[in-house]
mmCIF file of C-alpha atoms and ligand atoms in Angstrom:
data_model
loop_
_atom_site.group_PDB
_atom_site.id
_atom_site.type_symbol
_atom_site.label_atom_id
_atom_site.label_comp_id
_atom_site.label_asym_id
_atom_site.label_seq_id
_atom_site.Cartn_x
_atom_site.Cartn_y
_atom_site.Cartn_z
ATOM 1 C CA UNK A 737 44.265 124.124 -40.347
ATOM 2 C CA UNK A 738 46.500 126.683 -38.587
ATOM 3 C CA UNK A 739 49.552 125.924 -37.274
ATOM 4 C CA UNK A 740 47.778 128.380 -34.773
ATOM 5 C CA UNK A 741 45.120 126.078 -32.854
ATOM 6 C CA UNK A 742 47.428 122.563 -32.709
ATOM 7 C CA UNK A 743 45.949 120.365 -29.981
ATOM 8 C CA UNK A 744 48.894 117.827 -30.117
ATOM 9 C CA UNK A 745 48.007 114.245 -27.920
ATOM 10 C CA UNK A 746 50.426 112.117 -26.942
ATOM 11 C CA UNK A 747 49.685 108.585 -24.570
ATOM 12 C CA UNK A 748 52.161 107.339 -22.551
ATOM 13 C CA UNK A 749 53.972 110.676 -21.785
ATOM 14 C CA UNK A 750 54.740 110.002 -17.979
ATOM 15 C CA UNK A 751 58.199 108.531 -18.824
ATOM 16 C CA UNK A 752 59.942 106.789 -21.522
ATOM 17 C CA UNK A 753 59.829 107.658 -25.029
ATOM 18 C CA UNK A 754 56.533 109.253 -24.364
ATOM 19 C CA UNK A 755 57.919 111.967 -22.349
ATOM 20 C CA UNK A 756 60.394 112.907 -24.746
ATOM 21 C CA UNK A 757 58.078 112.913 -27.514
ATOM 22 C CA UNK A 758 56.083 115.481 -25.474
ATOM 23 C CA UNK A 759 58.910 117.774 -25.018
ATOM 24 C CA UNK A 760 59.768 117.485 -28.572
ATOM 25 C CA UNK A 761 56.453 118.551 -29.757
ATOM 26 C CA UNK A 762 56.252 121.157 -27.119
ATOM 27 C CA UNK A 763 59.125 122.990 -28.719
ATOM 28 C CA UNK A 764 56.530 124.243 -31.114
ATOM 29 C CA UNK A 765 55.290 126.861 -29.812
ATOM 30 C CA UNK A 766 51.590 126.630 -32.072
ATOM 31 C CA UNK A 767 51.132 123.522 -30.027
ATOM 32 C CA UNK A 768 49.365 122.556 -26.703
ATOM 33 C CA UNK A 769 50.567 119.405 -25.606
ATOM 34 C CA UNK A 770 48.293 116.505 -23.612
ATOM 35 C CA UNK A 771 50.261 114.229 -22.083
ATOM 36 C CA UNK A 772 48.909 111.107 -20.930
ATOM 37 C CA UNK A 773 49.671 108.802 -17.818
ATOM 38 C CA UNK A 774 47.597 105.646 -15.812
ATOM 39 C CA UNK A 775 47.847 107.656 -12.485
ATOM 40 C CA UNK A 776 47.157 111.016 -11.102
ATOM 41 C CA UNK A 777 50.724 110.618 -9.940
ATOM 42 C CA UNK A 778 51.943 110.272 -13.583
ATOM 43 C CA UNK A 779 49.365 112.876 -14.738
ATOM 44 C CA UNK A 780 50.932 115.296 -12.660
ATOM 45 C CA UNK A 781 54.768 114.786 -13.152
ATOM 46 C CA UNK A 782 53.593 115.440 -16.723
ATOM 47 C CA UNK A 783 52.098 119.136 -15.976
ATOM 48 C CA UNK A 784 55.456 119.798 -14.060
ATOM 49 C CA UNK A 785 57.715 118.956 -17.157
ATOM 50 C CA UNK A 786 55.740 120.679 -19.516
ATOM 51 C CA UNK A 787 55.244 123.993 -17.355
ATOM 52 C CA UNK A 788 59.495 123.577 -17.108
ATOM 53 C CA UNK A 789 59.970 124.183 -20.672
ATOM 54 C CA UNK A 790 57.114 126.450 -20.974
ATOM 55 C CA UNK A 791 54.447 124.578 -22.957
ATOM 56 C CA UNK A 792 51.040 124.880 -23.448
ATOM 57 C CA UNK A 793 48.996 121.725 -22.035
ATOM 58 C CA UNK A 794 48.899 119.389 -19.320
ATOM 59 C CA UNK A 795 49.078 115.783 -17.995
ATOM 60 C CA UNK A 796 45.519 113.591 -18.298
ATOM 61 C CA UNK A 797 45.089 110.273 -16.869
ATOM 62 C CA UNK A 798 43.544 107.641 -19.101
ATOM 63 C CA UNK A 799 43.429 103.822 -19.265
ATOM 64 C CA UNK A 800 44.091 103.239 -23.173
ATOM 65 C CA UNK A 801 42.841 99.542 -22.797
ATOM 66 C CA UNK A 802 39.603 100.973 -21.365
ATOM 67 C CA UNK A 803 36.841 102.135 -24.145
ATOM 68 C CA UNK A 804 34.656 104.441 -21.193
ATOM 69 C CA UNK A 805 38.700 105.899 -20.187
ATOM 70 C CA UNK A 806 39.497 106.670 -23.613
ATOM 71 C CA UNK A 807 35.797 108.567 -24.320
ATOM 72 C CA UNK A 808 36.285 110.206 -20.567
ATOM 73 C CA UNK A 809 39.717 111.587 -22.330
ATOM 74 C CA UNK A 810 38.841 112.926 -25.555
ATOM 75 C CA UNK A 811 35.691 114.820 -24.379
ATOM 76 C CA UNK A 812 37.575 116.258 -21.546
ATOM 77 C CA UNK A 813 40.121 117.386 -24.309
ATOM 78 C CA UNK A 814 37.500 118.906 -26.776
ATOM 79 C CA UNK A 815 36.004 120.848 -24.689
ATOM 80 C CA UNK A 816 39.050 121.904 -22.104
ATOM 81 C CA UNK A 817 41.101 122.844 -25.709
ATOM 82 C CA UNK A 818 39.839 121.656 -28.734
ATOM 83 C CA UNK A 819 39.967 118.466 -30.948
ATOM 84 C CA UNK A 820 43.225 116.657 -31.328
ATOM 85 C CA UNK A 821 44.955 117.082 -34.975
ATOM 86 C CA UNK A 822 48.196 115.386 -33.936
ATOM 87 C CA UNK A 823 47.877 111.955 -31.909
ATOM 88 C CA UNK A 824 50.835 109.670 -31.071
ATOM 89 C CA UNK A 825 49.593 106.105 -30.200
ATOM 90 C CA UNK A 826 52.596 105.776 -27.744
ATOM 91 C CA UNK A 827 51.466 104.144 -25.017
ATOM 92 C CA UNK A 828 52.361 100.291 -24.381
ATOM 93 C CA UNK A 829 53.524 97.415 -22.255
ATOM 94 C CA UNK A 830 55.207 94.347 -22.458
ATOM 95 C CA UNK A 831 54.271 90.800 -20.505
ATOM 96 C CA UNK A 832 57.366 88.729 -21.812
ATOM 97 C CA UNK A 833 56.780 84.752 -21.826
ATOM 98 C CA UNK A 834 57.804 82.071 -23.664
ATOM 99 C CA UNK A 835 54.017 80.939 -25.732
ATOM 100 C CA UNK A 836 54.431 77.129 -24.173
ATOM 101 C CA UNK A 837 54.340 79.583 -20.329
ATOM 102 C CA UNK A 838 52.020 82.467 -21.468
ATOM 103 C CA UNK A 839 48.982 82.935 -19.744
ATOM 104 C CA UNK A 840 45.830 84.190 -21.341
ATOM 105 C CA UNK A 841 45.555 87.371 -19.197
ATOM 106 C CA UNK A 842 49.478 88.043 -20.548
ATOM 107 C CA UNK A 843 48.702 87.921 -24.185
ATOM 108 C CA UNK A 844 45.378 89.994 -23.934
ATOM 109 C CA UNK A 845 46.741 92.660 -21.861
ATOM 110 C CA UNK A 846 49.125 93.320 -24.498
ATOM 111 C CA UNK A 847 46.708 92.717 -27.558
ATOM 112 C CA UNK A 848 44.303 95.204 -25.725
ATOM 113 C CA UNK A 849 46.903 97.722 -24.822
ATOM 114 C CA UNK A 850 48.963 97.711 -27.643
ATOM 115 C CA UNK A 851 46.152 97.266 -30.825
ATOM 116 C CA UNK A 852 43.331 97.769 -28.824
ATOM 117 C CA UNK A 853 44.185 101.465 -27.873
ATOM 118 C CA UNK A 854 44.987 102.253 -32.017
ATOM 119 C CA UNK A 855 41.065 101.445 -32.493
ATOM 120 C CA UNK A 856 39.826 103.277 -28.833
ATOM 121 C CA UNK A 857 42.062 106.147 -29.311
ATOM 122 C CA UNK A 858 42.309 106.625 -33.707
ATOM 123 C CA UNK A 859 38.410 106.383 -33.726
ATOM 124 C CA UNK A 860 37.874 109.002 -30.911
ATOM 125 C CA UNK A 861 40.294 111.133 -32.595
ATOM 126 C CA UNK A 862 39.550 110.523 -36.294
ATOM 127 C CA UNK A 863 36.482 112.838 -36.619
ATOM 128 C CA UNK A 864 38.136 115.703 -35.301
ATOM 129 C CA UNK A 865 40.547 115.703 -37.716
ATOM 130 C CA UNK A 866 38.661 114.757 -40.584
ATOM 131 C CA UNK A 867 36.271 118.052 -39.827
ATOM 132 C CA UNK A 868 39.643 120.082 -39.652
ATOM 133 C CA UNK A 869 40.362 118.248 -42.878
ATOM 134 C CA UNK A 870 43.995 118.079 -41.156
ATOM 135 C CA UNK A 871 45.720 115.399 -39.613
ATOM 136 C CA UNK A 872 48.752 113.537 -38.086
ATOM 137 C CA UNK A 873 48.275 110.715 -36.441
ATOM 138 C CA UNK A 874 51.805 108.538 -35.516
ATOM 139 C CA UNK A 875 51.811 104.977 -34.119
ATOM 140 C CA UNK A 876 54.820 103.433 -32.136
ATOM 141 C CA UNK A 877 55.902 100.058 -33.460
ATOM 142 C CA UNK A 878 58.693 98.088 -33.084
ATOM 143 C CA UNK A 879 61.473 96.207 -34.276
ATOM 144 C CA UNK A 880 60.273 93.166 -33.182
ATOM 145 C CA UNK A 881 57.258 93.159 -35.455
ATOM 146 C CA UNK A 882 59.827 92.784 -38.023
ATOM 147 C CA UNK A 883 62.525 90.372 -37.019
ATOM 148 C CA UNK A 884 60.442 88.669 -33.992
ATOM 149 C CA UNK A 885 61.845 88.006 -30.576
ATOM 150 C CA UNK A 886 61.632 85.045 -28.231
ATOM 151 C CA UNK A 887 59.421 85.475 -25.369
ATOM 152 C CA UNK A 888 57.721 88.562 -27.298
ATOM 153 C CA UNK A 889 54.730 86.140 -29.149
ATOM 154 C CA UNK A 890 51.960 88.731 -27.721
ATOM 155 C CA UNK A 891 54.303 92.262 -28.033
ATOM 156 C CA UNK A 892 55.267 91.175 -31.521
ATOM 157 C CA UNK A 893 51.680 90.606 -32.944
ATOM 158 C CA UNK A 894 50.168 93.646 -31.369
ATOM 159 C CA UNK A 895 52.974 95.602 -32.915
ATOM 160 C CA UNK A 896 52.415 93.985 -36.052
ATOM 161 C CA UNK A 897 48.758 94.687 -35.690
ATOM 162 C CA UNK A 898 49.723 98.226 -35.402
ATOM 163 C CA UNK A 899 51.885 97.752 -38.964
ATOM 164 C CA UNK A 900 48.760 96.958 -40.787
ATOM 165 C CA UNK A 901 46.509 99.332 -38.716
ATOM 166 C CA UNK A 902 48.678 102.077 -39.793
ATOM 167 C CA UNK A 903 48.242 101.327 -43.341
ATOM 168 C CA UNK A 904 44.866 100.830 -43.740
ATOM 169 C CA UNK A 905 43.811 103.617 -41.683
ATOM 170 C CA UNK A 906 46.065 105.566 -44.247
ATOM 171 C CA UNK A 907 44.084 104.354 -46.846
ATOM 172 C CA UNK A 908 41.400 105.018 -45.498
ATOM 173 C CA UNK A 909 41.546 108.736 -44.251
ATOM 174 C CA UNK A 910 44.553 110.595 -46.842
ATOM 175 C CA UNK A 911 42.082 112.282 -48.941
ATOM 176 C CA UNK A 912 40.805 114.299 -45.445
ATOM 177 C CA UNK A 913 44.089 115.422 -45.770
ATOM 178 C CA UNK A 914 45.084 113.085 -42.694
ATOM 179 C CA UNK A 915 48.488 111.155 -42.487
ATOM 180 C CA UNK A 916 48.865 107.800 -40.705
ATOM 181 C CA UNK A 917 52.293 106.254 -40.571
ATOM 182 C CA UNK A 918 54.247 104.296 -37.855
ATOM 183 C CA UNK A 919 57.442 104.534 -35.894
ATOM 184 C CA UNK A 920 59.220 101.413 -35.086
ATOM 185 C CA UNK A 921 61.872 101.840 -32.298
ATOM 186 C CA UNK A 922 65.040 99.467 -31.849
ATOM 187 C CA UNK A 923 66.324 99.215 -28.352
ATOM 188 C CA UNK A 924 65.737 102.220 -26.423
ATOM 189 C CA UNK A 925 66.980 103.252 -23.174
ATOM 190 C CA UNK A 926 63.627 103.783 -21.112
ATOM 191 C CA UNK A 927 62.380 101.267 -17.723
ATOM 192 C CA UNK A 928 60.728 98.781 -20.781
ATOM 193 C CA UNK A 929 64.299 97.976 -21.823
ATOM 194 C CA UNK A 930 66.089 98.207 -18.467
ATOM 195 C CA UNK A 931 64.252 95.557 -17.332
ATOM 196 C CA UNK A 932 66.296 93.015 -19.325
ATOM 197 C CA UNK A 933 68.956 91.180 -17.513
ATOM 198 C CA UNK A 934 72.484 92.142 -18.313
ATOM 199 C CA UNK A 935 73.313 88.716 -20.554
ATOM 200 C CA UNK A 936 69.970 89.903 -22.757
ATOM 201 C CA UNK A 937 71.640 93.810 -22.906
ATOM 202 C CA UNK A 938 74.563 92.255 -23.997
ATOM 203 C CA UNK A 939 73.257 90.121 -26.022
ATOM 204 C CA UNK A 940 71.118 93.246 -27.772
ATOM 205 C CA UNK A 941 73.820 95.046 -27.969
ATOM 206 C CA UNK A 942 76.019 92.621 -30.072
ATOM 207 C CA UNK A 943 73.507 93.059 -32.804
ATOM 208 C CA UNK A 944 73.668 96.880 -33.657
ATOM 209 C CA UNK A 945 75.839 98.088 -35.491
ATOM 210 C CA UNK A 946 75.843 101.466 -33.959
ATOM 211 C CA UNK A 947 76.929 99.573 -30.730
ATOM 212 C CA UNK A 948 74.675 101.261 -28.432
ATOM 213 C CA UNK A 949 71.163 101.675 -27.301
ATOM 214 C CA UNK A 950 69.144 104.700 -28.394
ATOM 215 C CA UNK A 951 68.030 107.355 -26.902
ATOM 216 C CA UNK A 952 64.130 108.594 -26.143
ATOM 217 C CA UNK A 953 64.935 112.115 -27.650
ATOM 218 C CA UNK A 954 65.938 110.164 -30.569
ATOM 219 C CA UNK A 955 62.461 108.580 -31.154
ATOM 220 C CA UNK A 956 61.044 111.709 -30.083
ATOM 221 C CA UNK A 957 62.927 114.211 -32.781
ATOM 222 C CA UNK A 958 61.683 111.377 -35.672
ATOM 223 C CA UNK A 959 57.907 111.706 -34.410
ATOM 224 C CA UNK A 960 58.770 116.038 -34.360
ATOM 225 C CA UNK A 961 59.549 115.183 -38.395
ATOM 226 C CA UNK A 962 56.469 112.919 -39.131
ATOM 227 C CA UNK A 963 54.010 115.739 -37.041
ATOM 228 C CA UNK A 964 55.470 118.444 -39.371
ATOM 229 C CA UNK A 965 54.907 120.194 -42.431
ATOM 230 C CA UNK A 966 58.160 119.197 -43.815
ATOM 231 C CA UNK A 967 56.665 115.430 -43.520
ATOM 232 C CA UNK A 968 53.168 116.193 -45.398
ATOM 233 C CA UNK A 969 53.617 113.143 -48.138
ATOM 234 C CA UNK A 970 54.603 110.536 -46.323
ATOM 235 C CA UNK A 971 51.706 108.231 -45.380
ATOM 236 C CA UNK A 972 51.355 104.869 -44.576
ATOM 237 C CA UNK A 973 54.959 104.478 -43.930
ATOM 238 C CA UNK A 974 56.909 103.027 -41.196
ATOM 239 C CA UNK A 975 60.260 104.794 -40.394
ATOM 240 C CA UNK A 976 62.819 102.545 -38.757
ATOM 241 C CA UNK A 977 65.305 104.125 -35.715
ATOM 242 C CA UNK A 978 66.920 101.273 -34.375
ATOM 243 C CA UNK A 979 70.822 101.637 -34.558
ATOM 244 C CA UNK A 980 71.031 99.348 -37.655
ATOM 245 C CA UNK A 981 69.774 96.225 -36.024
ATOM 246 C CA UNK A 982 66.960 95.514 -38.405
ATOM 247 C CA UNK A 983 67.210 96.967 -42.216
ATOM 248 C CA UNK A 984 64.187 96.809 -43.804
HETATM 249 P P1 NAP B 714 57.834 102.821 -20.691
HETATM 250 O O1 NAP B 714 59.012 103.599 -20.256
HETATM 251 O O2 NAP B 714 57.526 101.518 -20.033
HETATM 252 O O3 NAP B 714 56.529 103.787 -20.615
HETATM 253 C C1 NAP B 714 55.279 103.277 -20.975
HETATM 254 C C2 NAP B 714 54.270 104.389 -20.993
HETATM 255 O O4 NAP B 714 52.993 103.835 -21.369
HETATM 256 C C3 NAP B 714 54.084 105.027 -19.623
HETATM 257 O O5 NAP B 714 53.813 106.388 -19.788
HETATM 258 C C4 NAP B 714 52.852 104.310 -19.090
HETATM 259 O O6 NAP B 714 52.126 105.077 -18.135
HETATM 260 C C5 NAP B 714 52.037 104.164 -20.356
HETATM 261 N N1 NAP B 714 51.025 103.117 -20.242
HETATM 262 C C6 NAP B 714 51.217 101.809 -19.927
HETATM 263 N N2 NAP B 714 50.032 101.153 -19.893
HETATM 264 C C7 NAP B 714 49.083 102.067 -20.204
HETATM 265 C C8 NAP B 714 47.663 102.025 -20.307
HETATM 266 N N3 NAP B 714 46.965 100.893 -20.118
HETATM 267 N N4 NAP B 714 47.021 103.165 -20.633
HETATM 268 C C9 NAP B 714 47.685 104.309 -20.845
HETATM 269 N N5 NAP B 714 49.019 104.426 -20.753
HETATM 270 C C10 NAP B 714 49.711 103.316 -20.432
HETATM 271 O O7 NAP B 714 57.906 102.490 -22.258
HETATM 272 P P2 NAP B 714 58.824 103.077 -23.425
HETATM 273 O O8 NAP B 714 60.036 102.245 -23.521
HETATM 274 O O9 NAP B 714 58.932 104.549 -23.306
HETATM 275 O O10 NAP B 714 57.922 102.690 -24.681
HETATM 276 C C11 NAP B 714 57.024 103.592 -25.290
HETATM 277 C C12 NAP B 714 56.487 102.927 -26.558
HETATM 278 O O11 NAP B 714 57.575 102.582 -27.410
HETATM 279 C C13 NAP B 714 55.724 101.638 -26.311
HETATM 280 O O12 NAP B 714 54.651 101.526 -27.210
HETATM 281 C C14 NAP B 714 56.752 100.561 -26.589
HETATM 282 O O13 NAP B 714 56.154 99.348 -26.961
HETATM 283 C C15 NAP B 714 57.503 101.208 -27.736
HETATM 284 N N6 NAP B 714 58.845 100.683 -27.938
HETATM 285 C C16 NAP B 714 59.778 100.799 -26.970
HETATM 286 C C17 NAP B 714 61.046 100.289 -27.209
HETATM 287 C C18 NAP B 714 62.150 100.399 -26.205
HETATM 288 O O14 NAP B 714 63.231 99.848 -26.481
HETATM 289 N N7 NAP B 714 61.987 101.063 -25.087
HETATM 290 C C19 NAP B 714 61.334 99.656 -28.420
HETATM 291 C C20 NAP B 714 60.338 99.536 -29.376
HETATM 292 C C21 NAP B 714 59.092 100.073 -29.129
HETATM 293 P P3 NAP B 714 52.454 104.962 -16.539
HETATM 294 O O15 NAP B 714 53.748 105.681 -16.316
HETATM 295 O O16 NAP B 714 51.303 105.626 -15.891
HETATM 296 O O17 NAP B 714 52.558 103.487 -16.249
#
């Protein structure tokens, strides 16, 4: 495939570690960039940021938790620009309880959103790039599906899910010349984290030995690596950026 013709799709662009990731990717210039957002609100913002730095693309709403939403997106993609060859699976949400306290709809929201969207969103994708014999396709993890957290029972298996998604879709799809490999993120400035209270910061905090939180862009210039050429035989890998917290 040409470096030419990228369609590069990101979920979860509106803010975060999503929106950084879009920027980053929008730096190269043989990309067009879809950002994703829930709202038409979000969908929008994302259009403005990309237009600032001069990118090719746009903002889409989609529902990744939805199977009709995620369809609805990836036709409206083909045809508007072509089929994705580099996805990131960024898009996620948290619904922290302790298990005695969680409720069922907590636990499947974040199953559904977290794992569910790999399936919805891989599988819509996965053709594409398997005609284009070209792929990169980069899930966000997490820390916690390696050390565990209190409260984090339904986050921590979906992102584990995604750990064993990753490498099993890599498996399954290398010899179309597709990569598969995962990101997991320590504690990263963005609204997920600065919900916590100040006594949980802290407490975060004491436990990296950089001594600080990271930084989206930080994720985001990773992702740039795993999306480029430079990256083309690593598969099925997870790459940790966490400060030091966690060494695998
Ligand atoms: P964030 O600031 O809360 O942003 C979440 C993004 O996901 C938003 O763009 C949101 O869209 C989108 N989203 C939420 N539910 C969605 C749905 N059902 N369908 C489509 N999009 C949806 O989160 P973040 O901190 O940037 O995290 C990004 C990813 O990194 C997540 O997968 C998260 O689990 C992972 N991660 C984060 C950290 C961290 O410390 N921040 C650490 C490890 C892993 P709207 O704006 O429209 O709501």
């Amino acid at each position: 495939m040409s470096e030419l013709e990228v369609i590069a799709l990101v979920t979860g662009a509106s803010r975060g570690i999503g929106r950084a990731i879009a920027i980053e990717l929008a730096g190269n210039k043989a990309y067009t960039v879809i950002g994703t957002a829930t709202t038409a609100q979000g969908a929008d913002s994302i259009g403005t940021y990309l237009a600032e730095v001069k990118a090719k693309g746009e903002g889409l709403v989609v529902d990744v938790a939805s199977d009709d939403s995620v369809t609805g997106l990836i036709n409206t993609i083909k045809e508007k620009y072509g089929a994705p060859a580099v996805l990131v699976n960024n898009a996620g949400i948290t619904r922290d309880n302790l298990l005695m306290r969680m409720q069922s709809e907590e636990w499947s929201a974040v199953i559904d959103t977290n794992l569910g969207s790999m399936y919805r969103v891989c599988k819509a994708c996965v053709r594409g790039m398997t005609k284009a014999r070209w792929g990169r396709i980069i899930n966000i993890s997490s820390v916690v599906a390696f050390s565990g957290n209190a409260g984090q029972t339904n986050y921590a298996a979906s992102k584990a899910g995604i750990e064993g998604f990753t490498r099993a879709l890599a498996v399954e799809i290398g010899s179309r010349g597709i990569t598969v490999n995962a990101l997991a993120p320590g504690f990263i400035d963005t609204d997920m984290t600065r919900g916590l209270g100040e006594k949980q910061a802290q407490y975060r905090l004491a436990q990296i030995p950089l001594a600080r939180f990271g930084q989206p862009q930080e994720i985001a210039s990773v992702v740039g690596f795993l999306a480029s050429k430079n990256a083309a035989y690593i598969t099925g890998e997870t790459i940790h950026v966490n400060g030091g917290m966690y060494m695998a």
